Amino acid sequence: MEIQLWREILDPYVLAVDELTVKFRHIIEEYRKMGEYSPIEQVDGRVKTISSILEKAQKKQVDLDEIEEKIEDIAGIRIICQFVEDINRVVDIIKKRTDMYIKSEKDYIANMKPSGYRSYHVIIYYTVQTLGGTKEIQVEIQIRTLAMNFWATIEHSLQYKYKQNMPEHIQSRLTKAADAILCLDQEMSEVRDEIMDAQNSFKIKAKIVADILTNIQNLYKIANKRDVMKIQDEFFELYETNDLEQLERFAKELDIISEGYRAQSLW
Ligand code: 0O2
């Protein structure tokens, strides 16, 4: 096939990778703006090289005119997460979208490959608009943790170096490394719960403190200044202790006090 024809075929794939990269990166931004944890840590994309497409077509015995249908990963997006639990959240995000729909899924996390490879693959159909009209193409989305990605990147370059003849001792080291990566991901999942708890109690505390400060500020307008300063000192003391329960109790008491003053000021 002429190089110009390849360009025409691959152009929509380049567009799809560009668009999808922007869309998934925007999701990270949306989470950050809401002050929430993003299940997506990082997004990359690539279009397979012509030689890699031809190599895969030969290996899978795919005719040239069937390449676009049978080689599902000409366009590829890689989504990296911090924790294994984030992967399902990302899959759910993809499932809810209306600008792409899922053709198939492969769960190499529940079913690790014999090589030790772990990742979640989703093949989607995605429509791009070009001057030539609309075109629906297939895109492979690989979703994996930082640790899984580390292992896959190293293993991929070793596979490239040794082709089919990976020495036994390297193969066995890779298997050991895959076990270590599995443990690492499990350890990180334990930490994840703690991070989530910390983030949660931080948000609750910030809300209580904001309510207390608003109440104190309003009291200055209607109550005896010396009384309000006493309340304020009490709050500062309590704030130092970092005791969430006591802060909650204080906020409720302050609500009642404020209500009393408001009722008085109406007279
Ligand atoms: P590249 O160079 O990354 O593009 P199938 O017929 O479905 O079994 P297929 O289409 O290869 O075969 O699907 P599969 O097995 O899901 O693999 C798709 C891609 O996942 C691969 O693309 C790799 O990117 C990645 N992958 C799969 N297995 C391994 C593995 O053992 N190690 C590493 N490092 N990556 C893996 P390509 O085209 O093989 O490679």
Short mmCIF file of N, CA, C and O in Angstrom, two decimals, residues 34 61 64 67 70 76 112 143 162-163 165-166 172 177 180 210 217 219 225 234 251 253:
data_model
loop_
_atom_site.label_atom_id
_atom_site.label_comp_id
_atom_site.label_asym_id
_atom_site.label_seq_id
_atom_site.Cartn_x
_atom_site.Cartn_y
_atom_site.Cartn_z
N MET A 34 -13.60 20.43 41.41
CA MET A 34 -14.61 20.15 42.43
C MET A 34 -13.94 19.86 43.77
O MET A 34 -14.61 19.60 44.77
N GLN A 61 -2.75 -13.16 10.80
CA GLN A 61 -3.21 -13.55 9.47
C GLN A 61 -4.44 -12.74 9.03
O GLN A 61 -5.49 -13.30 8.68
N LEU A 64 -5.01 -7.20 4.26
CA LEU A 64 -4.88 -5.74 4.32
C LEU A 64 -6.23 -5.03 4.34
O LEU A 64 -6.41 -4.03 5.03
N ILE A 67 -7.83 -4.89 7.90
CA ILE A 67 -7.04 -4.36 9.01
C ILE A 67 -7.85 -3.49 9.97
O ILE A 67 -7.82 -3.66 11.18
N LYS A 70 -10.23 -5.74 12.00
CA LYS A 70 -9.68 -6.80 12.87
C LYS A 70 -8.55 -6.39 13.78
O LYS A 70 -8.28 -7.07 14.77
N GLY A 76 -4.83 3.88 20.29
CA GLY A 76 -4.75 3.40 21.67
C GLY A 76 -4.68 4.55 22.66
O GLY A 76 -3.98 5.54 22.44
N MET A 112 -4.99 -12.51 35.14
CA MET A 112 -3.64 -12.08 34.74
C MET A 112 -3.11 -12.96 33.60
O MET A 112 -3.35 -14.17 33.60
N ILE A 143 -6.49 0.46 30.78
CA ILE A 143 -6.58 1.13 32.09
C ILE A 143 -5.78 0.31 33.10
O ILE A 143 -6.01 -0.89 33.24
N TYR A 162 14.24 -9.08 23.01
CA TYR A 162 14.51 -10.51 22.85
C TYR A 162 13.57 -11.22 21.87
O TYR A 162 13.72 -12.40 21.60
N LYS A 163 12.53 -10.49 21.37
CA LYS A 163 11.50 -11.09 20.49
C LYS A 163 10.95 -12.35 21.16
O LYS A 163 10.52 -12.29 22.30
N ASN A 165 12.67 -14.92 22.04
CA ASN A 165 13.69 -15.70 22.76
C ASN A 165 14.11 -15.05 24.08
O ASN A 165 15.29 -14.85 24.33
N MET A 166 13.14 -14.78 24.93
CA MET A 166 13.46 -14.18 26.23
C MET A 166 14.19 -15.23 27.08
O MET A 166 13.68 -16.33 27.29
N SER A 172 12.01 -15.42 34.52
CA SER A 172 11.65 -15.73 35.91
C SER A 172 11.73 -14.48 36.79
O SER A 172 10.95 -14.31 37.72
N ALA A 177 8.85 -10.11 39.61
CA ALA A 177 8.52 -8.67 39.65
C ALA A 177 7.01 -8.48 39.56
O ALA A 177 6.45 -7.62 40.25
N ALA A 180 5.57 -9.02 42.88
CA ALA A 180 5.86 -7.87 43.75
C ALA A 180 4.92 -6.71 43.44
O ALA A 180 4.44 -6.02 44.35
N ALA A 210 -16.28 26.61 58.83
CA ALA A 210 -16.87 27.73 58.05
C ALA A 210 -18.19 28.17 58.68
O ALA A 210 -18.46 29.37 58.81
N GLN A 217 -19.24 35.72 63.24
CA GLN A 217 -19.26 36.99 62.51
C GLN A 217 -20.61 37.69 62.64
O GLN A 217 -20.69 38.89 62.91
N LEU A 219 -22.80 37.17 65.02
CA LEU A 219 -23.05 37.54 66.42
C LEU A 219 -22.48 38.91 66.76
O LEU A 219 -23.04 39.64 67.57
N LYS A 225 -20.31 42.44 72.65
CA LYS A 225 -19.00 42.17 72.06
C LYS A 225 -18.13 41.27 72.95
O LYS A 225 -17.44 40.37 72.48
N GLU A 234 -13.08 30.48 72.96
CA GLU A 234 -13.42 29.07 73.21
C GLU A 234 -13.24 28.25 71.93
O GLU A 234 -12.71 27.15 71.93
N ALA A 251 -20.45 23.64 67.38
CA ALA A 251 -21.20 24.28 66.28
C ALA A 251 -22.70 24.24 66.57
O ALA A 251 -23.42 25.21 66.32
N GLU A 253 -24.17 24.02 69.60
CA GLU A 253 -24.47 24.94 70.71
C GLU A 253 -24.50 26.39 70.22
O GLU A 253 -25.35 27.18 70.58
#
